[in-house]
Short mmCIF file of C-alpha atoms in Angstrom, two decimals:
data_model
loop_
_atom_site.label_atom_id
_atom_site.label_comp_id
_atom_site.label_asym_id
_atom_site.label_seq_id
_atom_site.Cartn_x
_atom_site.Cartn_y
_atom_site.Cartn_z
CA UNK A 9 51.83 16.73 39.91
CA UNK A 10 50.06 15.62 36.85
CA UNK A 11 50.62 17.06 33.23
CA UNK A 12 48.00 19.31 32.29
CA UNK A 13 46.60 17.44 29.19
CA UNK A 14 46.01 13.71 31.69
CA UNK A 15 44.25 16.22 33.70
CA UNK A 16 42.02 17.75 31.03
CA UNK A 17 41.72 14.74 29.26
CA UNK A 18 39.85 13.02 32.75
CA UNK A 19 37.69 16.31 33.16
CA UNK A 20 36.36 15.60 29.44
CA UNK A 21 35.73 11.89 29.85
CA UNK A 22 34.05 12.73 33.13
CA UNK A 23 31.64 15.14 31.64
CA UNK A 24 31.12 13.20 28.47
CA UNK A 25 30.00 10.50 31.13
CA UNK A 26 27.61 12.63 32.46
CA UNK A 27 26.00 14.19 29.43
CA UNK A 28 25.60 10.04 28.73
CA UNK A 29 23.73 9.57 31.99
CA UNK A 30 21.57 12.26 31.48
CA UNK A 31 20.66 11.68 27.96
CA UNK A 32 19.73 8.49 29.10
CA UNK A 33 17.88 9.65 32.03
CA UNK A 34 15.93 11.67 29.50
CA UNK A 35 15.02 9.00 27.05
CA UNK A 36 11.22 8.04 27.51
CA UNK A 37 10.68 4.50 28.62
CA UNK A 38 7.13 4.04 27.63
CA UNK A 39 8.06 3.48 23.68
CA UNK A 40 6.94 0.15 22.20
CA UNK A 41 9.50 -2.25 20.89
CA UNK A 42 9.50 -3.07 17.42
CA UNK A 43 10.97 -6.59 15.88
CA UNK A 44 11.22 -7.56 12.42
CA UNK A 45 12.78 -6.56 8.95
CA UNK A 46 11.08 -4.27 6.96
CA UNK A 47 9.04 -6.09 4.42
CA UNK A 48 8.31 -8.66 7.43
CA UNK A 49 5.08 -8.21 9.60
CA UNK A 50 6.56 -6.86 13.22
CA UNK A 51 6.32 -8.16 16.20
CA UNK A 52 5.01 -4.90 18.87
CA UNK A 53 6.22 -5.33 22.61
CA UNK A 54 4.15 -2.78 24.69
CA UNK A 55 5.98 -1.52 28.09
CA UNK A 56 5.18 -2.29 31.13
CA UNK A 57 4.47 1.60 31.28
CA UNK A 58 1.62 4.32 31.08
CA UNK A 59 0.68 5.33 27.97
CA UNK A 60 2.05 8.86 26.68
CA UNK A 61 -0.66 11.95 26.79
CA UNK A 62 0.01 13.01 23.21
CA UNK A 63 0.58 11.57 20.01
CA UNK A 64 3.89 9.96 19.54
CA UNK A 65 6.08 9.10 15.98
CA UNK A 66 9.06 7.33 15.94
CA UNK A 67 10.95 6.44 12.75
CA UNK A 68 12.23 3.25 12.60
CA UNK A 69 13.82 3.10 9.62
CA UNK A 70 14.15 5.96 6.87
CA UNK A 71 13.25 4.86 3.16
CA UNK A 72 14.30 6.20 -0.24
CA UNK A 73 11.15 5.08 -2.45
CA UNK A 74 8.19 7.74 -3.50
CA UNK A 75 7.43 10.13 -0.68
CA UNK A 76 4.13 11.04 0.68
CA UNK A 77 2.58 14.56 -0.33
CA UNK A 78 -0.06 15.85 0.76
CA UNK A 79 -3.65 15.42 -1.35
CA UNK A 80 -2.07 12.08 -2.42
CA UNK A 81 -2.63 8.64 -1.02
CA UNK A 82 -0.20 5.94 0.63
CA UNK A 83 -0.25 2.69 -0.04
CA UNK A 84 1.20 0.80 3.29
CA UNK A 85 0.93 -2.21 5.55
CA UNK A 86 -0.02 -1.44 9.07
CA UNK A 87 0.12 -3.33 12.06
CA UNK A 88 -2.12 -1.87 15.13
CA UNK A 89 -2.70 -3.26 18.55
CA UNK A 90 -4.31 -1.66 21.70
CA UNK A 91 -1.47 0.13 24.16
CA UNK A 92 -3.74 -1.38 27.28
CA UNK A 93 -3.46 -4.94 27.15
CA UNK A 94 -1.79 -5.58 23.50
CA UNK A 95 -5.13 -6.66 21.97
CA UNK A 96 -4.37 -7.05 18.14
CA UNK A 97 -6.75 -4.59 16.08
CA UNK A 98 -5.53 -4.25 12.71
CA UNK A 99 -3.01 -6.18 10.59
CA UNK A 100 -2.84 -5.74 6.91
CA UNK A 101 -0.42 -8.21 7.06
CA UNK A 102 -2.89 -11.11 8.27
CA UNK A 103 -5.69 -9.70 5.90
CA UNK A 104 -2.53 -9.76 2.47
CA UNK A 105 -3.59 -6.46 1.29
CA UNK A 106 -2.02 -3.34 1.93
CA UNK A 107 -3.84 -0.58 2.79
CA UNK A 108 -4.66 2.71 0.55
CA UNK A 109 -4.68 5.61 3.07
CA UNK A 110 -5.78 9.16 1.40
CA UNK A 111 -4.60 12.36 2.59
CA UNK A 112 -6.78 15.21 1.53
CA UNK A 113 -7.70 16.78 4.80
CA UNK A 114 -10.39 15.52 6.18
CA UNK A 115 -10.37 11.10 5.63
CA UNK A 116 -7.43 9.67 7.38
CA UNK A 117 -6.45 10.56 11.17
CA UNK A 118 -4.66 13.01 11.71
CA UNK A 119 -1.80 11.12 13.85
CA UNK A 120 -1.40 9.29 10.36
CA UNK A 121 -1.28 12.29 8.36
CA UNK A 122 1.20 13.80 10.17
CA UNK A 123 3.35 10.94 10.51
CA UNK A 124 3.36 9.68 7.02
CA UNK A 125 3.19 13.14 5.07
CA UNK A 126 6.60 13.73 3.83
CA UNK A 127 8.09 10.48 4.37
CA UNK A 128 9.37 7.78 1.60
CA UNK A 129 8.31 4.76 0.85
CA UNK A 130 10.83 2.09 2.52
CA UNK A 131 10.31 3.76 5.42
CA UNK A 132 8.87 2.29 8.77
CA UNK A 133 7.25 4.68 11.30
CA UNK A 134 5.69 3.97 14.71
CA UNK A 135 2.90 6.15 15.62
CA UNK A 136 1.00 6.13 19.05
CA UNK A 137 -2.20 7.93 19.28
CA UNK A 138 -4.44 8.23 22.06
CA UNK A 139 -8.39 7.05 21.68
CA UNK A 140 -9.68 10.63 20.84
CA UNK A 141 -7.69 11.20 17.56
CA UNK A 142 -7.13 7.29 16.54
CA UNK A 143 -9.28 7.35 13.10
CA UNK A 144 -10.20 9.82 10.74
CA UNK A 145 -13.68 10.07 8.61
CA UNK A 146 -12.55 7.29 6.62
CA UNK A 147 -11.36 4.45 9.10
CA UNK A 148 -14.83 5.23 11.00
CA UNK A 149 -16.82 4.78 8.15
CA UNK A 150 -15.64 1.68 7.42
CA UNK A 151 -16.10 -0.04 10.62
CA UNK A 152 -13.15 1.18 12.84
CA UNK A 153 -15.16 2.28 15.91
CA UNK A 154 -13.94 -0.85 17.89
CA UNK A 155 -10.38 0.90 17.58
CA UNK A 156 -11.41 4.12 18.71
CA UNK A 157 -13.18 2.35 22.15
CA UNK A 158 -9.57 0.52 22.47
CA UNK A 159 -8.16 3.50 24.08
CA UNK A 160 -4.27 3.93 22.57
CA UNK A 161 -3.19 2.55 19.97
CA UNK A 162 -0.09 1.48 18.56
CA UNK A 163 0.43 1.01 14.59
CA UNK A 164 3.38 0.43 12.91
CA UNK A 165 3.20 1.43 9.20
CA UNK A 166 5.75 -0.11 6.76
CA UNK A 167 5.42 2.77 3.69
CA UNK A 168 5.65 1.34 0.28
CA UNK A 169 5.21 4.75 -1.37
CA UNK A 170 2.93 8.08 -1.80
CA UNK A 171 0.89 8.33 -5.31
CA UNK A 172 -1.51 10.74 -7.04
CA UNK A 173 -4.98 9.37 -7.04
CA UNK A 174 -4.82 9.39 -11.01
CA UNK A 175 -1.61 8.53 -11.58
CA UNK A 176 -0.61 6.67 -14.51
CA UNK A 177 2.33 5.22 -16.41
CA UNK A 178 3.68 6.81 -19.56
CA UNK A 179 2.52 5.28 -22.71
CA UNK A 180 5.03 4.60 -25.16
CA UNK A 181 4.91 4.70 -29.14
CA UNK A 182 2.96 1.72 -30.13
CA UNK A 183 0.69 1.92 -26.82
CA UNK A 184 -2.07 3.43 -28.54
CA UNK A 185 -5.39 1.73 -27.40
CA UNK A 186 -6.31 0.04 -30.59
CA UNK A 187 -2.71 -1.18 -31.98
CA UNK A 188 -2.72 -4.90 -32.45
CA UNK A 189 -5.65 -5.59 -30.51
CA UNK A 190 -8.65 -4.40 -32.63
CA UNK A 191 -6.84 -6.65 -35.55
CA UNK A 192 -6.77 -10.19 -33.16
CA UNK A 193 -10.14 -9.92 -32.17
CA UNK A 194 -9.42 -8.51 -28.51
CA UNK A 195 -11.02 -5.65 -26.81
CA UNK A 196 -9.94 -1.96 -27.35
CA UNK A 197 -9.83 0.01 -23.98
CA UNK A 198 -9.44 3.59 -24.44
CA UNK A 199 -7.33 5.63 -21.58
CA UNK A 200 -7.55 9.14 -22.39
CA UNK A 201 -5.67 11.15 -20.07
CA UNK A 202 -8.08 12.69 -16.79
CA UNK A 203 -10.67 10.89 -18.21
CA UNK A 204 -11.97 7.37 -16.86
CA UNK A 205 -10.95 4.30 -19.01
CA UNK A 206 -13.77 2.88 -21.22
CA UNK A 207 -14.03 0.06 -23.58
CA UNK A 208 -14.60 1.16 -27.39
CA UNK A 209 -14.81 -2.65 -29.10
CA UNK A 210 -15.29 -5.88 -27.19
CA UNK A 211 -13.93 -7.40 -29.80
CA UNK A 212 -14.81 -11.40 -30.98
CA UNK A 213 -16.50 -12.56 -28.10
CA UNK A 214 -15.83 -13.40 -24.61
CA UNK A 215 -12.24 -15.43 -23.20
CA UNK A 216 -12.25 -18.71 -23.25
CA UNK A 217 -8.73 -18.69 -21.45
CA UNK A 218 -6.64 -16.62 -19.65
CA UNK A 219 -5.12 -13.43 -21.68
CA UNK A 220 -2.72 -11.07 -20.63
CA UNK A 221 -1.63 -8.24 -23.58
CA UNK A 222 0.95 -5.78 -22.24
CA UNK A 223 -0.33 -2.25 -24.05
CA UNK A 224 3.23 -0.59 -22.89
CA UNK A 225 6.20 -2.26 -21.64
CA UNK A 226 7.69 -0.65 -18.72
CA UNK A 227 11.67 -0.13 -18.18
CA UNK A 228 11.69 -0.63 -13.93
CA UNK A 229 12.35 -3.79 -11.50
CA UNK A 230 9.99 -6.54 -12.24
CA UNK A 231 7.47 -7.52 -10.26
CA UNK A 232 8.19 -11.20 -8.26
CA UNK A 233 6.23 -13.96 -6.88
CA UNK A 234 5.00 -12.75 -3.44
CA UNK A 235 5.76 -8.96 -4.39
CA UNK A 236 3.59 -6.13 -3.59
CA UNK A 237 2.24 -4.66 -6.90
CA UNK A 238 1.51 -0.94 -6.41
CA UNK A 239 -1.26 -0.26 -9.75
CA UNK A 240 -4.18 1.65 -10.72
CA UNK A 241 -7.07 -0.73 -12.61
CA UNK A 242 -10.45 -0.81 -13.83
CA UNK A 243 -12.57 -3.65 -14.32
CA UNK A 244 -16.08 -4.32 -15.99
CA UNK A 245 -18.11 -7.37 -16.18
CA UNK A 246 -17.76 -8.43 -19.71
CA UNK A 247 -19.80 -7.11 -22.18
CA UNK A 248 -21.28 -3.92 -19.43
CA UNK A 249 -20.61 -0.03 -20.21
CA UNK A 250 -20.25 0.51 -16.17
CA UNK A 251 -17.31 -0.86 -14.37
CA UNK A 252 -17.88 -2.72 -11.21
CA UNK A 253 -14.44 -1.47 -9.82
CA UNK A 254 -12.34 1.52 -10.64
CA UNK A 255 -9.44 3.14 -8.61
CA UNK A 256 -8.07 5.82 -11.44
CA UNK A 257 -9.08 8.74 -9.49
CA UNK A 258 -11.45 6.94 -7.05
CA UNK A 259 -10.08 5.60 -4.22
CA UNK A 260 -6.22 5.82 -5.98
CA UNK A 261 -3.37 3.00 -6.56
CA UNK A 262 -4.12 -0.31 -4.48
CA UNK A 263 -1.43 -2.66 -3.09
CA UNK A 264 -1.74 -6.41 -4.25
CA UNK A 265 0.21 -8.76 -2.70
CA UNK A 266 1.32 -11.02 -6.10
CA UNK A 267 0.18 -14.18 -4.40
CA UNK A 268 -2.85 -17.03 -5.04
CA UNK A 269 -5.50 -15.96 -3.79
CA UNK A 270 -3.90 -12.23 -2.66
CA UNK A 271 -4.12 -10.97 -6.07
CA UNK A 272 -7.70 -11.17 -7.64
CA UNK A 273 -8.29 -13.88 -10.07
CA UNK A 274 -6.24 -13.66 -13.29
CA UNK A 275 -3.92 -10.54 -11.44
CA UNK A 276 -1.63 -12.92 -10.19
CA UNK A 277 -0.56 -14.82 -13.31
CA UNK A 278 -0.80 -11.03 -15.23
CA UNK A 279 1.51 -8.79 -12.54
CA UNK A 280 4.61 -12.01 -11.97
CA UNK A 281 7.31 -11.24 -14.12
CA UNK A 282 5.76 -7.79 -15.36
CA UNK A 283 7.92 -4.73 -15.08
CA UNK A 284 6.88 -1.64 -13.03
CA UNK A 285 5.94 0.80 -15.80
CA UNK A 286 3.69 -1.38 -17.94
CA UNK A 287 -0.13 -0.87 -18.94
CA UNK A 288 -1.57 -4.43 -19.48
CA UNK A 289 -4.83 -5.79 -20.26
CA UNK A 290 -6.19 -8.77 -18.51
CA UNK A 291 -8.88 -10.87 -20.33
CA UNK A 292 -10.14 -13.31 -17.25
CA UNK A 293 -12.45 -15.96 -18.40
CA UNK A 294 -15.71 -16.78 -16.56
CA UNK A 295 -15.42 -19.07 -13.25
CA UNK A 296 -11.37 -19.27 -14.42
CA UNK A 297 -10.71 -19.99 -10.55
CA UNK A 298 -14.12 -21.86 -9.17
CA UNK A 299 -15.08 -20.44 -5.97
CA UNK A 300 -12.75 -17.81 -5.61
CA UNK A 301 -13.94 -14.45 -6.35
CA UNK A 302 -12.85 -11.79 -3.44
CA UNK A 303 -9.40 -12.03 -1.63
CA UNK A 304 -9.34 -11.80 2.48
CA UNK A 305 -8.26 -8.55 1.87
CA UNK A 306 -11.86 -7.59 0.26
CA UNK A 307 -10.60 -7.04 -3.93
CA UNK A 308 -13.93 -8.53 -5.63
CA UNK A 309 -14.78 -9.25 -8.78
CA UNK A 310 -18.27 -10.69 -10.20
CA UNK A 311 -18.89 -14.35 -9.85
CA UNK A 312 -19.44 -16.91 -12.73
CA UNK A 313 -18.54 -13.94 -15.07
CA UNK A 314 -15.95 -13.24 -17.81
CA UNK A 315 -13.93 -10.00 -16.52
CA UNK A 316 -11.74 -6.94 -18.04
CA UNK A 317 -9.03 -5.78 -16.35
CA UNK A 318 -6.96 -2.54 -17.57
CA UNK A 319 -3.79 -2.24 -15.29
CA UNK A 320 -1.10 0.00 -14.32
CA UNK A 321 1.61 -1.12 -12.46
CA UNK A 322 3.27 2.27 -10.67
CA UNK A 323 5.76 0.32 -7.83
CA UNK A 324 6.39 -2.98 -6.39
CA UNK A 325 7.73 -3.34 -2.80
CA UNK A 326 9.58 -6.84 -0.98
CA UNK A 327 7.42 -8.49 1.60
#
């Protein structure tokens, strides 16, 4: 007769065996495969499967960078493709630009919201949502109804971080809008806080070169070739009261991949080597890169124009 512990022992591995085979059994088959490193644009395998009913999130990875809050904005890259046939929709990776996704209620959809809310940036979260609830407001308006007629979708969102719409970097003693600049001839940018920028001296006249003054040295990682740059800006035609761009409370931090011809004109030499934390300002002289004045990723700026830039650099982000 067998000892009672071999005989216990077998009774556990047996059940343990079984609660195995029926976890399994209850594991849904019709979830997309995801391939890639973070940072990397991933490759989306869709099963040979029906779509699910509902809404479905899946975290991939978990991050430890700024987390989402609600009635702020997220700055991500998204990949999306169609569930039925795997038609490629929208890829922030093949456009270099990060998207700026704003949670307030009523803009993004609500698949997004709920999946991105409360996470950190790092993270990477797959999210399928069926036609009905694929965009909110915001990705209709700007052209997204070809997403909605694609039935589900599948997006894959790798978070770089959630920001206020205003947010700023501290200004340290000696940031003051006017110190050292007024005295070289450069323009004076005021930045008073919850009010928009403006520009209180243009100072001698307009760049003849490239000019990068850093108004407030940050303390964080700094920012490297091929980066994302999380920042706030504003910029204005030289010489004009109204800016032509503005995200301070607008539309709220961009991403900018820190790349030729990613980053606007002038933004790329000004955010490599910076550290996250800084306020700079970014004289750009007129035609300073001939024929290239808006990124694929739609960041304009005025052609055959000299250009202000005042920039805060919140994060930065591998990719």
């Amino acid at each position: 007769m067998p000892p009672k512990t071999a005989v216990r022992t077998g009774a556990a591995l047996a059940l343990t065996a079984l609660a195995a085979v029926a976890c399994a059994a209850q594991e849904p088959e019709n979830v997309p495969r995801v391939t890639g490193a973070l940072g990397t644009r991933p490759t989306i395998t869709v099963p040979d499967q029906p779509a699910p009913e509902g809404a479905r999130t899946t975290v991939l990875r978990d991050g430890t960078g700024p987390e989402v809050k609600k009635g702020q904005v997220a700055v991500t890259d998204v990949e999306m493709r169609s569930w039925e046939g795997g038609k490629g929709l929208v890829s922030s990776w093949g456009l270099t630009q990060p998207r700026t996704v704003r949670f307030d209620g009523g803009r993004a959809a609500r698949s997004w919201e709920q999946a991105l809310v409360g996470r950190r940036g790092g993270s990477r979260v797959l999210v399928v949502t069926p036609a009905a609830s694929a965009l909110g407001p915001q990705e209709r308006a700007e052209g997204g109804e070809g997403v909605a007629a694609a039935g589900h979708t599948i997006a894959v969102f790798d978070l770089i971080g959630g920001y206020d719409l205003d947010q700023r970097v501290p200004v340290t003693d000696g940031g003051t809008p006017g110190a050292g600049a007024a005295g070289e001839g450069l323009p004076v940018v005021d930045l008073p806080d919850g009010a928009p920028p403006r520009v209180v001296d243009w100072g001698a006249g307009r760049p003849r070169r490239l000019h990068v003054r850093t108004v407030s040295e940050g303390r964080g990682p700094v920012v490297q070739d091929g980066d994302v740059a999380v920042v706030n800006y504003f910029g204005w035609q030289w010489g004009k009261a109204r800016p032509f761009r503005c995200t301070y409370g607008v539309s709220g931090p961009s991403g900018m991949v820190v790349g030729r011809r990613a980053a606007l004109p002038g933004m790329y030499e000004a955010l490599k080597g910076v550290r996250v934390g800084s306020r700079l300002q970014i004289a750009v002289p007129a035609d300073y890169s001939p024929g290239f004045t808006a990124t694929p990723g739609g960041l304009a700026q005025p052609a055959h124009a000299a250009v202000l830039y005042t920039v805060d650099v919140l994060d930065r982000q591998d990719r």
